[in-house]
PDB file of C-alpha atoms in Angstrom:
ATOM      1  CA  GLY A   1     100.296  82.237  80.476  1.00  0.00           C
ATOM      2  CA  GLU A   2     103.565  83.295  80.760  1.00  0.00           C
ATOM      3  CA  SER A   3     105.369  83.027  83.702  1.00  0.00           C
ATOM      4  CA  VAL A   4     108.632  82.242  84.900  1.00  0.00           C
ATOM      5  CA  GLY A   5     109.450  81.197  88.826  1.00  0.00           C
ATOM      6  CA  LEU A   6     111.958  80.273  91.168  1.00  0.00           C
ATOM      7  CA  HIS A   7     112.335  77.294  93.706  1.00  0.00           C
ATOM      8  CA  LEU A   8     113.845  79.612  96.217  1.00  0.00           C
ATOM      9  CA  PRO A   9     113.698  83.390  97.848  1.00  0.00           C
ATOM     10  CA  THR A  10     116.956  83.481  99.613  1.00  0.00           C
ATOM     11  CA  LEU A  11     120.274  81.406  99.733  1.00  0.00           C
ATOM     12  CA  SER A  12     123.347  81.901 102.134  1.00  0.00           C
ATOM     13  CA  VAL A  13     126.685  80.567 101.112  1.00  0.00           C
ATOM     14  CA  GLN A  14     129.824  80.614 102.532  1.00  0.00           C
ATOM     15  CA  GLU A  15     132.375  82.797 100.500  1.00  0.00           C
ATOM     16  CA  GLY A  16     134.562  80.479  98.174  1.00  0.00           C
ATOM     17  CA  ASP A  17     132.209  78.516  97.720  1.00  0.00           C
ATOM     18  CA  ASN A  18     129.990  77.933  94.560  1.00  0.00           C
ATOM     19  CA  SER A  19     126.473  79.089  94.652  1.00  0.00           C
ATOM     20  CA  ILE A  20     123.234  77.350  92.668  1.00  0.00           C
ATOM     21  CA  ILE A  21     120.391  79.336  91.683  1.00  0.00           C
ATOM     22  CA  ASN A  22     117.645  77.865  89.888  1.00  0.00           C
ATOM     23  CA  CYS A  23     114.658  78.632  87.521  1.00  0.00           C
ATOM     24  CA  ALA A  24     111.465  77.018  86.729  1.00  0.00           C
ATOM     25  CA  TYR A  25     109.735  78.467  83.466  1.00  0.00           C
ATOM     26  CA  SER A  26     106.439  77.263  82.142  1.00  0.00           C
ATOM     27  CA  ASN A  27     106.285  78.218  77.988  1.00  0.00           C
ATOM     28  CA  SER A  28     107.806  75.842  76.714  1.00  0.00           C
ATOM     29  CA  ALA A  29     108.164  78.049  73.280  1.00  0.00           C
ATOM     30  CA  SER A  30     110.902  79.747  75.057  1.00  0.00           C
ATOM     31  CA  ASP A  31     113.846  80.436  73.133  1.00  0.00           C
ATOM     32  CA  TYR A  32     116.076  82.379  74.926  1.00  0.00           C
ATOM     33  CA  PHE A  33     116.635  82.704  78.631  1.00  0.00           C
ATOM     34  CA  ILE A  34     118.766  85.174  80.436  1.00  0.00           C
ATOM     35  CA  TRP A  35     120.380  85.996  83.852  1.00  0.00           C
ATOM     36  CA  TYR A  36     120.706  89.454  86.246  1.00  0.00           C
ATOM     37  CA  LYS A  37     121.874  90.072  88.861  1.00  0.00           C
ATOM     38  CA  GLN A  38     120.317  93.414  91.117  1.00  0.00           C
ATOM     39  CA  GLU A  39     122.418  95.008  93.991  1.00  0.00           C
ATOM     40  CA  SER A  40     119.705  97.096  95.543  1.00  0.00           C
ATOM     41  CA  GLY A  41     119.241 100.764  94.593  1.00  0.00           C
ATOM     42  CA  LYS A  42     120.033  99.601  91.004  1.00  0.00           C
ATOM     43  CA  GLY A  43     118.310  98.185  88.310  1.00  0.00           C
ATOM     44  CA  PRO A  44     119.017  94.397  86.534  1.00  0.00           C
ATOM     45  CA  GLN A  45     122.614  93.871  85.137  1.00  0.00           C
ATOM     46  CA  PHE A  46     123.039  91.059  82.438  1.00  0.00           C
ATOM     47  CA  ILE A  47     125.138  88.580  83.938  1.00  0.00           C
ATOM     48  CA  ILE A  48     124.737  85.254  80.779  1.00  0.00           C
ATOM     49  CA  ASP A  49     122.268  84.428  78.797  1.00  0.00           C
ATOM     50  CA  ILE A  50     121.673  81.196  76.536  1.00  0.00           C
ATOM     51  CA  ARG A  51     119.175  80.182  73.619  1.00  0.00           C
ATOM     52  CA  SER A  52     117.045  77.666  73.223  1.00  0.00           C
ATOM     53  CA  ASN A  53     119.662  75.538  70.865  1.00  0.00           C
ATOM     54  CA  MET A  54     121.942  75.448  74.056  1.00  0.00           C
ATOM     55  CA  ASP A  55     122.147  73.360  76.874  1.00  0.00           C
ATOM     56  CA  LYS A  56     125.483  74.982  78.698  1.00  0.00           C
ATOM     57  CA  ARG A  57     127.458  78.371  78.386  1.00  0.00           C
ATOM     58  CA  GLN A  58     129.825  79.407  80.409  1.00  0.00           C
ATOM     59  CA  GLY A  59     130.880  83.139  81.026  1.00  0.00           C
ATOM     60  CA  GLN A  60     133.532  84.582  83.901  1.00  0.00           C
ATOM     61  CA  ARG A  61     132.799  81.699  87.000  1.00  0.00           C
ATOM     62  CA  VAL A  62     129.360  82.177  85.636  1.00  0.00           C
ATOM     63  CA  THR A  63     127.416  79.314  83.860  1.00  0.00           C
ATOM     64  CA  VAL A  64     123.698  78.888  82.752  1.00  0.00           C
ATOM     65  CA  LEU A  65     122.232  75.438  82.576  1.00  0.00           C
ATOM     66  CA  LEU A  66     119.410  75.170  80.379  1.00  0.00           C
ATOM     67  CA  ASN A  67     117.441  71.833  80.314  1.00  0.00           C
ATOM     68  CA  LYS A  68     114.468  71.817  78.260  1.00  0.00           C
ATOM     69  CA  THR A  69     113.155  68.581  79.384  1.00  0.00           C
ATOM     70  CA  VAL A  70     111.747  69.722  82.746  1.00  0.00           C
ATOM     71  CA  LYS A  71     111.503  73.399  81.747  1.00  0.00           C
ATOM     72  CA  HIS A  72     114.593  74.559  84.459  1.00  0.00           C
ATOM     73  CA  LEU A  73     117.783  77.235  84.019  1.00  0.00           C
ATOM     74  CA  SER A  74     120.622  77.194  86.501  1.00  0.00           C
ATOM     75  CA  LEU A  75     122.915  79.295  86.968  1.00  0.00           C
ATOM     76  CA  GLN A  76     126.241  78.500  89.356  1.00  0.00           C
ATOM     77  CA  ILE A  77     128.632  80.854  90.383  1.00  0.00           C
ATOM     78  CA  ALA A  78     132.030  79.947  91.014  1.00  0.00           C
ATOM     79  CA  ALA A  79     133.954  80.794  94.279  1.00  0.00           C
ATOM     80  CA  THR A  80     131.302  82.912  95.537  1.00  0.00           C
ATOM     81  CA  GLN A  81     132.763  86.384  96.451  1.00  0.00           C
ATOM     82  CA  PRO A  82     130.727  89.117  99.159  1.00  0.00           C
ATOM     83  CA  GLY A  83     130.532  91.023  95.493  1.00  0.00           C
ATOM     84  CA  ASP A  84     127.966  88.170  94.749  1.00  0.00           C
ATOM     85  CA  SER A  85     125.568  89.403  96.744  1.00  0.00           C
ATOM     86  CA  ALA A  86     122.280  90.229  95.377  1.00  0.00           C
ATOM     87  CA  VAL A  87     119.429  89.228  94.337  1.00  0.00           C
ATOM     88  CA  TYR A  88     119.482  87.222  91.096  1.00  0.00           C
ATOM     89  CA  PHE A  89     116.694  87.395  88.334  1.00  0.00           C
ATOM     90  CA  CYS A  90     115.922  84.761  85.621  1.00  0.00           C
ATOM     91  CA  ALA A  91     113.929  86.126  82.240  1.00  0.00           C
ATOM     92  CA  GLU A  92     112.971  84.684  79.368  1.00  0.00           C
ATOM     93  CA  LYS A  93     111.390  86.287  76.007  1.00  0.00           C
ATOM     94  CA  GLY A  94     107.869  86.535  76.290  1.00  0.00           C
ATOM     95  CA  GLY A  95     107.167  88.361  73.058  1.00  0.00           C
ATOM     96  CA  ALA A  96     109.046  90.177  70.448  1.00  0.00           C
ATOM     97  CA  GLN A  97     110.913  92.350  72.290  1.00  0.00           C
ATOM     98  CA  LYS A  98     109.757  91.713  76.305  1.00  0.00           C
ATOM     99  CA  LEU A  99     111.594  89.814  78.777  1.00  0.00           C
ATOM    100  CA  VAL A 100     109.845  87.798  81.473  1.00  0.00           C
ATOM    101  CA  PHE A 101     111.200  88.069  84.574  1.00  0.00           C
ATOM    102  CA  GLY A 102     111.552  85.565  87.747  1.00  0.00           C
ATOM    103  CA  GLN A 103     110.317  86.212  91.420  1.00  0.00           C
ATOM    104  CA  GLY A 104     113.833  86.635  91.942  1.00  0.00           C
ATOM    105  CA  THR A 105     117.060  85.135  94.768  1.00  0.00           C
ATOM    106  CA  ARG A 106     118.539  86.750  96.483  1.00  0.00           C
ATOM    107  CA  LEU A 107     122.000  85.394  97.274  1.00  0.00           C
ATOM    108  CA  THR A 108     123.780  85.935 100.751  1.00  0.00           C
ATOM    109  CA  ILE A 109     128.068  85.771 100.900  1.00  0.00           C
ATOM    110  CA  ASN A 110     128.181  84.743 104.115  1.00  0.00           C
ATOM    111  CA  PRO A 111     132.094  85.788 105.611  1.00  0.00           C
TER     112      PRO A 111
ATOM    113  CA  GLU H   1     131.229 101.038  79.725  1.00  0.00           C
ATOM    114  CA  PRO H   2     128.113 103.267  77.887  1.00  0.00           C
ATOM    115  CA  GLU H   3     124.708 103.348  80.209  1.00  0.00           C
ATOM    116  CA  VAL H   4     121.294 104.386  79.901  1.00  0.00           C
ATOM    117  CA  THR H   5     120.856 107.128  82.432  1.00  0.00           C
ATOM    118  CA  GLN H   6     117.677 107.683  83.996  1.00  0.00           C
ATOM    119  CA  THR H   7     116.310 110.832  86.354  1.00  0.00           C
ATOM    120  CA  PRO H   8     115.337 111.996  88.682  1.00  0.00           C
ATOM    121  CA  SER H   9     116.056 109.464  90.910  1.00  0.00           C
ATOM    122  CA  HIS H  10     113.659 109.683  93.409  1.00  0.00           C
ATOM    123  CA  GLN H  11     109.820 111.771  92.494  1.00  0.00           C
ATOM    124  CA  VAL H  12     107.767 112.093  95.036  1.00  0.00           C
ATOM    125  CA  THR H  13     104.337 113.335  93.592  1.00  0.00           C
ATOM    126  CA  GLN H  14     100.637 113.702  94.543  1.00  0.00           C
ATOM    127  CA  MET H  15      98.042 111.444  94.064  1.00  0.00           C
ATOM    128  CA  GLY H  16      96.156 112.938  90.341  1.00  0.00           C
ATOM    129  CA  GLN H  17      99.176 114.484  89.256  1.00  0.00           C
ATOM    130  CA  GLU H  18     100.981 114.010  86.230  1.00  0.00           C
ATOM    131  CA  VAL H  19     104.664 112.500  86.274  1.00  0.00           C
ATOM    132  CA  ILE H  20     106.858 112.231  83.754  1.00  0.00           C
ATOM    133  CA  LEU H  21     110.199 110.555  83.449  1.00  0.00           C
ATOM    134  CA  ARG H  22     113.650 110.383  81.694  1.00  0.00           C
ATOM    135  CA  CYS H  23     115.537 108.053  80.535  1.00  0.00           C
ATOM    136  CA  VAL H  24     118.792 108.502  77.639  1.00  0.00           C
ATOM    137  CA  PRO H  25     119.292 105.501  76.334  1.00  0.00           C
ATOM    138  CA  ILE H  26     122.915 103.895  74.956  1.00  0.00           C
ATOM    139  CA  SER H  27     123.317 106.152  71.363  1.00  0.00           C
ATOM    140  CA  ASN H  28     123.465 103.789  69.124  1.00  0.00           C
ATOM    141  CA  HIS H  29     120.503 101.378  70.496  1.00  0.00           C
ATOM    142  CA  LEU H  30     117.323 101.291  68.492  1.00  0.00           C
ATOM    143  CA  TYR H  31     114.968  99.675  70.804  1.00  0.00           C
ATOM    144  CA  PHE H  32     113.619 101.356  73.784  1.00  0.00           C
ATOM    145  CA  TYR H  33     111.669 100.276  77.112  1.00  0.00           C
ATOM    146  CA  TRP H  34     109.852 100.562  80.110  1.00  0.00           C
ATOM    147  CA  TYR H  35     109.888  98.455  82.516  1.00  0.00           C
ATOM    148  CA  ARG H  36     108.645  98.960  86.705  1.00  0.00           C
ATOM    149  CA  GLN H  37     109.553  96.740  89.672  1.00  0.00           C
ATOM    150  CA  ILE H  38     107.007  97.267  92.571  1.00  0.00           C
ATOM    151  CA  LEU H  39     108.975  97.260  96.400  1.00  0.00           C
ATOM    152  CA  GLY H  40     109.964  93.218  97.092  1.00  0.00           C
ATOM    153  CA  GLN H  41     107.808  92.344  93.686  1.00  0.00           C
ATOM    154  CA  LYS H  42     109.639  90.777  89.929  1.00  0.00           C
ATOM    155  CA  VAL H  43     110.207  93.338  87.127  1.00  0.00           C
ATOM    156  CA  GLU H  44     107.785  93.551  84.690  1.00  0.00           C
ATOM    157  CA  PHE H  45     107.351  94.945  81.278  1.00  0.00           C
ATOM    158  CA  LEU H  46     105.256  98.231  80.461  1.00  0.00           C
ATOM    159  CA  VAL H  47     106.240  98.578  76.966  1.00  0.00           C
ATOM    160  CA  SER H  48     108.699  98.729  74.003  1.00  0.00           C
ATOM    161  CA  PHE H  49     109.197 101.398  72.058  1.00  0.00           C
ATOM    162  CA  TYR H  50     111.006 100.875  68.569  1.00  0.00           C
ATOM    163  CA  ASN H  51     111.008 102.980  65.233  1.00  0.00           C
ATOM    164  CA  ASN H  52     109.414 106.088  66.925  1.00  0.00           C
ATOM    165  CA  GLU H  53     106.390 103.816  67.844  1.00  0.00           C
ATOM    166  CA  ILE H  54     105.347 101.763  70.896  1.00  0.00           C
ATOM    167  CA  SER H  55     105.896  97.584  69.143  1.00  0.00           C
ATOM    168  CA  GLU H  56     104.373  95.899  72.226  1.00  0.00           C
ATOM    169  CA  LYS H  57     102.712  97.068  74.942  1.00  0.00           C
ATOM    170  CA  SER H  58     101.186  95.035  78.867  1.00  0.00           C
ATOM    171  CA  GLU H  59      97.710  95.321  80.358  1.00  0.00           C
ATOM    172  CA  ILE H  60      99.491  97.416  82.798  1.00  0.00           C
ATOM    173  CA  PHE H  61     100.626 100.252  80.403  1.00  0.00           C
ATOM    174  CA  ASP H  62      96.690 100.867  79.771  1.00  0.00           C
ATOM    175  CA  ASP H  63      95.264 104.675  79.090  1.00  0.00           C
ATOM    176  CA  GLN H  64      97.246 106.440  81.886  1.00  0.00           C
ATOM    177  CA  PHE H  65     100.984 105.906  80.610  1.00  0.00           C
ATOM    178  CA  SER H  66     102.093 107.343  77.401  1.00  0.00           C
ATOM    179  CA  VAL H  67     105.785 107.392  75.691  1.00  0.00           C
ATOM    180  CA  GLU H  68     107.322 109.706  73.738  1.00  0.00           C
ATOM    181  CA  ARG H  69     111.301 110.026  71.480  1.00  0.00           C
ATOM    182  CA  PRO H  70     110.925 113.901  71.794  1.00  0.00           C
ATOM    183  CA  ASP H  71     114.655 114.378  70.488  1.00  0.00           C
ATOM    184  CA  GLY H  72     117.381 112.266  69.313  1.00  0.00           C
ATOM    185  CA  SER H  73     118.613 111.511  72.340  1.00  0.00           C
ATOM    186  CA  ASN H  74     116.203 111.210  75.109  1.00  0.00           C
ATOM    187  CA  PHE H  75     112.952 108.346  76.198  1.00  0.00           C
ATOM    188  CA  THR H  76     109.957 109.826  78.826  1.00  0.00           C
ATOM    189  CA  LEU H  77     107.224 107.947  80.299  1.00  0.00           C
ATOM    190  CA  LYS H  78     104.078 109.704  81.270  1.00  0.00           C
ATOM    191  CA  ILE H  79     102.127 108.662  83.724  1.00  0.00           C
ATOM    192  CA  ARG H  80      99.260 110.623  83.605  1.00  0.00           C
ATOM    193  CA  SER H  81      96.579 111.066  87.130  1.00  0.00           C
ATOM    194  CA  THR H  82      99.047 109.183  89.328  1.00  0.00           C
ATOM    195  CA  LYS H  83      97.747 106.547  91.913  1.00  0.00           C
ATOM    196  CA  LEU H  84      98.897 104.893  94.772  1.00  0.00           C
ATOM    197  CA  GLU H  85      99.132 101.602  93.175  1.00  0.00           C
ATOM    198  CA  ASP H  86     101.693 103.811  90.611  1.00  0.00           C
ATOM    199  CA  SER H  87     104.668 103.738  93.463  1.00  0.00           C
ATOM    200  CA  ALA H  88     107.096 102.057  91.907  1.00  0.00           C
ATOM    201  CA  MET H  89     110.496 101.580  90.239  1.00  0.00           C
ATOM    202  CA  TYR H  90     111.076 102.422  86.884  1.00  0.00           C
ATOM    203  CA  PHE H  91     113.497 101.091  84.813  1.00  0.00           C
ATOM    204  CA  CYS H  92     113.968 102.159  81.237  1.00  0.00           C
ATOM    205  CA  ALA H  93     115.908  99.669  79.276  1.00  0.00           C
ATOM    206  CA  SER H  94     117.646 100.045  75.161  1.00  0.00           C
ATOM    207  CA  SER H  95     118.458  97.306  73.033  1.00  0.00           C
ATOM    208  CA  PHE H  96     120.428  97.722  69.309  1.00  0.00           C
ATOM    209  CA  THR H  97     118.148  94.395  67.958  1.00  0.00           C
ATOM    210  CA  GLY H  98     114.806  93.052  69.812  1.00  0.00           C
ATOM    211  CA  THR H  99     114.816  91.094  72.328  1.00  0.00           C
ATOM    212  CA  GLY H 100     117.465  87.944  72.236  1.00  0.00           C
ATOM    213  CA  GLY H 101     118.956  89.241  68.542  1.00  0.00           C
ATOM    214  CA  ALA H 102     122.121  89.390  67.731  1.00  0.00           C
ATOM    215  CA  GLY H 103     124.070  91.608  69.369  1.00  0.00           C
ATOM    216  CA  TYR H 104     121.404  91.765  71.640  1.00  0.00           C
ATOM    217  CA  GLY H 105     122.984  94.550  74.780  1.00  0.00           C
ATOM    218  CA  TYR H 106     120.226  94.556  76.964  1.00  0.00           C
ATOM    219  CA  THR H 107     120.939  97.279  79.324  1.00  0.00           C
ATOM    220  CA  PHE H 108     119.056  98.909  81.921  1.00  0.00           C
ATOM    221  CA  GLY H 109     118.870 101.923  83.746  1.00  0.00           C
ATOM    222  CA  SER H 110     119.888 102.950  87.736  1.00  0.00           C
ATOM    223  CA  GLY H 111     115.504 103.270  87.476  1.00  0.00           C
ATOM    224  CA  THR H 112     113.374 105.545  89.225  1.00  0.00           C
ATOM    225  CA  ARG H 113     111.629 105.303  92.586  1.00  0.00           C
ATOM    226  CA  LEU H 114     107.873 106.977  92.154  1.00  0.00           C
ATOM    227  CA  THR H 115     106.090 107.491  95.079  1.00  0.00           C
ATOM    228  CA  VAL H 116     103.059 107.968  94.871  1.00  0.00           C
ATOM    229  CA  VAL H 117     101.557 109.885  98.474  1.00  0.00           C
TER     230      VAL H 117
END
């Protein structure tokens, strides 16, 4: 069945350092992936997406890398700030309209 | 920035009662969704709705659940005869196109925390 998983449940980094959050997916036919940020008490917030015909996509302070060979997705956050503390989910297009979410990684920024 | 609005933010109900969770999607969006998140777990898809009908649903979305777009702005999730295991955060989302389409803009609301006692 479809599944999207994360390598690490928690990640702590120093403020100003770069963060890398990883995600493995199982459906080799998936053609669209998204990273979401979820702060406490809020809904998932779109960060960045990538289609399967790309290997890399950059946004503001964020980069998503897609390795289709090993079915791996990563989110890089540059110069992390206290406001980056949240749970990060990867999600893949699992059907015509639905998203399949991974378990989530809690990112903590240490001052 | 346009947002998806959900009410109430927290709902407590007794087991066996019916609840209706309400959502106002972004006004020019055409696709509407409900997801749920049990505490500490991942977000799970429940149902998608397009052109006034369900377009896709998960195994979770059984006969206990129903969705409706009663007018041009609201989108509701009804849970009949609630069970303890229905306690979760329920998120509404909307998008202009289907998942992965151009102008995707899949936007989630802040959720309704449902507690069944």
